[in-house]
Short mmCIF file of C-alpha atoms in Angstrom, two decimals:
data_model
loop_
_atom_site.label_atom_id
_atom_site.label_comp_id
_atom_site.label_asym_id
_atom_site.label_seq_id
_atom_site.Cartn_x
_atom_site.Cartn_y
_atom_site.Cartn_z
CA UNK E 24 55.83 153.09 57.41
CA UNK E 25 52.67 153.06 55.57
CA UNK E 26 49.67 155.42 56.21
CA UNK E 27 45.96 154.27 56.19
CA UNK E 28 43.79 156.25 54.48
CA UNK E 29 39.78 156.09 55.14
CA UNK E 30 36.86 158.33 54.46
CA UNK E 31 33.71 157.85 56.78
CA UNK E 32 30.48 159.31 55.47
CA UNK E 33 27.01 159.42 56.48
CA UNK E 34 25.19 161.14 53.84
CA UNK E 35 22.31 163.05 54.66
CA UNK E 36 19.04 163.95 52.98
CA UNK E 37 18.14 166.77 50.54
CA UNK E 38 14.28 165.96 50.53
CA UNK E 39 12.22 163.33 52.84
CA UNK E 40 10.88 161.13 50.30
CA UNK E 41 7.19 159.39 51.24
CA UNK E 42 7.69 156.34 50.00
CA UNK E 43 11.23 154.63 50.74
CA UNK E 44 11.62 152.61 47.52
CA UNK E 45 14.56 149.96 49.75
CA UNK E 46 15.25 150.44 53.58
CA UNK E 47 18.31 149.48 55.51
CA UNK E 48 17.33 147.71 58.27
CA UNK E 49 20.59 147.64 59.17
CA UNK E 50 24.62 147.46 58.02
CA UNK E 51 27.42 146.48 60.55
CA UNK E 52 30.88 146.81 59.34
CA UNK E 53 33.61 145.26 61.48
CA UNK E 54 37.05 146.17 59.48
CA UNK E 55 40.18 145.48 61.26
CA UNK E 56 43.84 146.04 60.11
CA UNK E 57 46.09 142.97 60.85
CA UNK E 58 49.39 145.06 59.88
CA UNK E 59 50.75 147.29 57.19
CA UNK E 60 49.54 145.36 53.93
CA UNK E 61 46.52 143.47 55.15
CA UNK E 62 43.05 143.94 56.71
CA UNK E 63 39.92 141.66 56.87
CA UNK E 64 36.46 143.21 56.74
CA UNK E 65 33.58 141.40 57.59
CA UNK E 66 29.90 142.97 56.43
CA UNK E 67 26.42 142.43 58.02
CA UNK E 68 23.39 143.87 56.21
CA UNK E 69 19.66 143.27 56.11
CA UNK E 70 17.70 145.75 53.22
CA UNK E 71 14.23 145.98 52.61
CA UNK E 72 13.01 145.92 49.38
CA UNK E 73 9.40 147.26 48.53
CA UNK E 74 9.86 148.51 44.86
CA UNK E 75 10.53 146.80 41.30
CA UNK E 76 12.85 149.33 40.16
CA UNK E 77 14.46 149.12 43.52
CA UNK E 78 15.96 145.49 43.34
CA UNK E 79 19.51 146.95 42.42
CA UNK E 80 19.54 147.53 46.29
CA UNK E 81 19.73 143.43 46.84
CA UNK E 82 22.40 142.84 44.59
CA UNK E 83 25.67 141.25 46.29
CA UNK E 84 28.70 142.19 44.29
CA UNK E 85 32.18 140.28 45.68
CA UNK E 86 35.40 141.28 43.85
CA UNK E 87 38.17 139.14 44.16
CA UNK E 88 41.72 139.61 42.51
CA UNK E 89 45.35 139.69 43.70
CA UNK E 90 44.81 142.08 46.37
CA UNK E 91 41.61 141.06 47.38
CA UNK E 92 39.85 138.01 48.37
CA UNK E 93 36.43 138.54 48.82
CA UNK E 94 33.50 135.32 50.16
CA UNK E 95 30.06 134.89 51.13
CA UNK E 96 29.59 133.94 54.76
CA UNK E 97 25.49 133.85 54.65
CA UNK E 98 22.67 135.01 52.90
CA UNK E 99 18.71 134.57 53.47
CA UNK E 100 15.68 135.70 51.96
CA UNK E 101 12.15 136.74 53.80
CA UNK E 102 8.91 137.73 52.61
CA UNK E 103 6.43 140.17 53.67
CA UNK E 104 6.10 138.79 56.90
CA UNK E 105 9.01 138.07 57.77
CA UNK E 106 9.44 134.36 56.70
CA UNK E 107 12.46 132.91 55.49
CA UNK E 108 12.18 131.54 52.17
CA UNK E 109 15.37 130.84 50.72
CA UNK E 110 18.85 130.22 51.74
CA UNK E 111 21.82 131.90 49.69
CA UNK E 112 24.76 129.95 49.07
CA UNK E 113 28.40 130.56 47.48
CA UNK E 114 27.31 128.49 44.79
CA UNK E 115 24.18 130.47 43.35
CA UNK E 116 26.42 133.54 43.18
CA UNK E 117 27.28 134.00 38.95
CA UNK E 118 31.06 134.25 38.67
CA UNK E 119 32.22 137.04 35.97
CA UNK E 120 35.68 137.59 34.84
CA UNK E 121 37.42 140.79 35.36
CA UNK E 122 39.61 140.32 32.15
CA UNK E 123 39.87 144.00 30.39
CA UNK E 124 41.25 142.35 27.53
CA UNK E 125 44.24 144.47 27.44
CA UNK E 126 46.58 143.20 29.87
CA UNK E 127 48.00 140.03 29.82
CA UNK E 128 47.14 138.43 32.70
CA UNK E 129 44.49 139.07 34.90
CA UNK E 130 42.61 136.74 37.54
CA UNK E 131 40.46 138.55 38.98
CA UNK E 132 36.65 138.13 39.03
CA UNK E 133 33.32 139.50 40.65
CA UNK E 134 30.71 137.08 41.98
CA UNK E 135 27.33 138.53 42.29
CA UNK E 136 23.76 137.44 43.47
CA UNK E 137 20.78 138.50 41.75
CA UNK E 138 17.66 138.09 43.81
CA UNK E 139 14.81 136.31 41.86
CA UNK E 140 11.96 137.67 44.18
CA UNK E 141 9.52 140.09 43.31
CA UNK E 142 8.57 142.78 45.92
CA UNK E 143 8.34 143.07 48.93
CA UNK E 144 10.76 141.03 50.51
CA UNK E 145 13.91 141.50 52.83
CA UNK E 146 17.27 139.99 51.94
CA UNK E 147 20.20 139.36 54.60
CA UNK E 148 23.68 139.19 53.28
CA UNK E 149 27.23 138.52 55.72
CA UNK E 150 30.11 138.40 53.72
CA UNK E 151 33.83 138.71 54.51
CA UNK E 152 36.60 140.72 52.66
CA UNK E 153 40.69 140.26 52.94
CA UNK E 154 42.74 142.46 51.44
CA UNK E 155 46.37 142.07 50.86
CA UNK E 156 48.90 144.72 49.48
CA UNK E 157 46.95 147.79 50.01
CA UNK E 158 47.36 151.44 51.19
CA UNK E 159 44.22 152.84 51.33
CA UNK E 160 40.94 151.40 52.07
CA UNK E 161 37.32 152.29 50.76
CA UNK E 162 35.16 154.60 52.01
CA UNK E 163 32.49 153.48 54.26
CA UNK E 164 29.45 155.32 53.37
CA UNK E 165 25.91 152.84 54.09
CA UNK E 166 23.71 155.34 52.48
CA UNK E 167 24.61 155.04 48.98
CA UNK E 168 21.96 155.76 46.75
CA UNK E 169 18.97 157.86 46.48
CA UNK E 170 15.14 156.82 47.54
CA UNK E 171 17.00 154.37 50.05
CA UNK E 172 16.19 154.85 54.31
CA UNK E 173 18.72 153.73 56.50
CA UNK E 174 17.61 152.64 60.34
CA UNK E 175 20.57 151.93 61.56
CA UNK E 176 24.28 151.02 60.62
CA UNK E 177 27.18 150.76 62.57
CA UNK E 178 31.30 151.11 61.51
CA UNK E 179 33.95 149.19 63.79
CA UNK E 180 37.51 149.73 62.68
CA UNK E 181 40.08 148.11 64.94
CA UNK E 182 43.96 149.72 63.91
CA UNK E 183 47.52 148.21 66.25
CA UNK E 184 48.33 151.06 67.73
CA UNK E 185 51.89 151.53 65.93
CA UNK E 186 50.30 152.02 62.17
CA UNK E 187 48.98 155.52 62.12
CA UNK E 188 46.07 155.81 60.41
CA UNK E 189 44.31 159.28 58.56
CA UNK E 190 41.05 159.35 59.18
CA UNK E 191 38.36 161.85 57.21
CA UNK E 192 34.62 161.89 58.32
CA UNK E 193 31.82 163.80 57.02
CA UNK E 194 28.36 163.96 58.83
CA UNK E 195 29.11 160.46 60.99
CA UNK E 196 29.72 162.45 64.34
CA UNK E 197 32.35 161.83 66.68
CA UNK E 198 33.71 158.24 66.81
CA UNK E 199 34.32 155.98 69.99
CA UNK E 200 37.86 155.36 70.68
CA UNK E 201 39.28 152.99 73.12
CA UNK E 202 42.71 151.39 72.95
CA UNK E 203 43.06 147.71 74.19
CA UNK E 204 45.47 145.04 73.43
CA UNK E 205 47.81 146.48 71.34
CA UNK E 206 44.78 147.98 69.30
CA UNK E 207 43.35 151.41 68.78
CA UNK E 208 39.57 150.50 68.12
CA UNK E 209 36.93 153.49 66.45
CA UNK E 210 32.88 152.97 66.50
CA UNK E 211 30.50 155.17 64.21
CA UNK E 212 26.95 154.45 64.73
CA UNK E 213 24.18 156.36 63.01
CA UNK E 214 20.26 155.57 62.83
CA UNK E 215 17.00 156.77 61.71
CA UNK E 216 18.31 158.53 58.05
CA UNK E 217 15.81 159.50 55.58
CA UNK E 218 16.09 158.80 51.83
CA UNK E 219 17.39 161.43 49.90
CA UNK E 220 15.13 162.46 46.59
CA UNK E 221 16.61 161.75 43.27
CA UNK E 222 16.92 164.34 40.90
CA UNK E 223 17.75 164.15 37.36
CA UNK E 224 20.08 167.25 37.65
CA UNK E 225 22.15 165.45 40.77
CA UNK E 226 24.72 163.15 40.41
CA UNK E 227 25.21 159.95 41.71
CA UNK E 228 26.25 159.29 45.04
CA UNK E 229 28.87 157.01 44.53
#
């Protein structure tokens, strides 16, 4: 039998900082393991941009290759106030080639939005992942970077209850467990996390 591996962080902050450079209004991750080489994750996330040099935050990056099939459900733009000004669509996300040039064949790809807006504005992304062939998934960790404020993000992971799965968290408190239907479902939820001050001496998060 295969083992699932995951790591659940919630990082949190060194220094407040005054001025959150990108917020998190929120991030809901629904991941849930259909058997012992395949799980579909779907991703909800609204972030907050209010700084230039903070626009890396609104980037969508999807990878796709042979274990991993990765496609935008949604995406929408606001302003300042709120106002929806644009509408994202599969086809305005760039398509780049994963090729290392080394092996000999490779298919896989990364399709990625760059947001054209200056700031402030507010972008909304829902995107789904499938992976196939896998033993151990990525870590879930929504506070990823420095200068970024999180208000509140939630992780659903939904395992049958005959796969045994390892589970390591860090600062993300004690998970809700309930078993139903042949399923062993966990809930993290965290809220109100400050942004963490960068420092040219730490290293990155991630």
């Amino acid at each position: 039998m295969k083992f699932w591996g995951l790591f659940v962080s919630i990082l949190t902050p060194l220094i407040a900082f005054n001025q959150d450079d990108a917020r998190i209004q929120f991030s809901d991750c629904h991941m849930r393991i259909i058997d012992e080489s395949s799980a579909t994750i779907i991703v909800h996330e609204k972030i907050e941009i209010n700084a230039d040099h903070a626009k890396s935050q609104a980037i969508l990056r999807l990878v796709s290759d042979e274990f991993t099939e990765s496609s935008l459900i949604s995406g929408t733009i606001y302003n300042s106030e709120g106002k929806r000004i644009k509408s994202i669509r599969p086809k305005d996300l760039r398509k780049y080639s994963l090729w290392d040039g080394v092996s000999i064949a490779n298919d896989g790809f990364m399709e990625v939005y760059f947001p054209e807006e200056e700031p402030p504005f507010t972008i909304e992304y829902r995107y789904k992942i499938e992976e196939k062939g896998i033993l151990f998934l990525q870590p879930w960790m929504p506070l990823s970077d420095y200068n970024v404020s999180l208000s509140r993000a939630s992780f659903d992971l939904s395992i049958p209850v005959k796969l045994e799965a390892k589970i390591y968290d860090t600062n993300a408190g004690q998970a809700q467990i309930n078993t139903e239907g042949g399923m062993k479902h966990y809930r993290w939820e965290v809220s109100n996390i400050s942004p963490i001050d960068d420092d040219e001496f730490v290293p990155p998060l991630k």
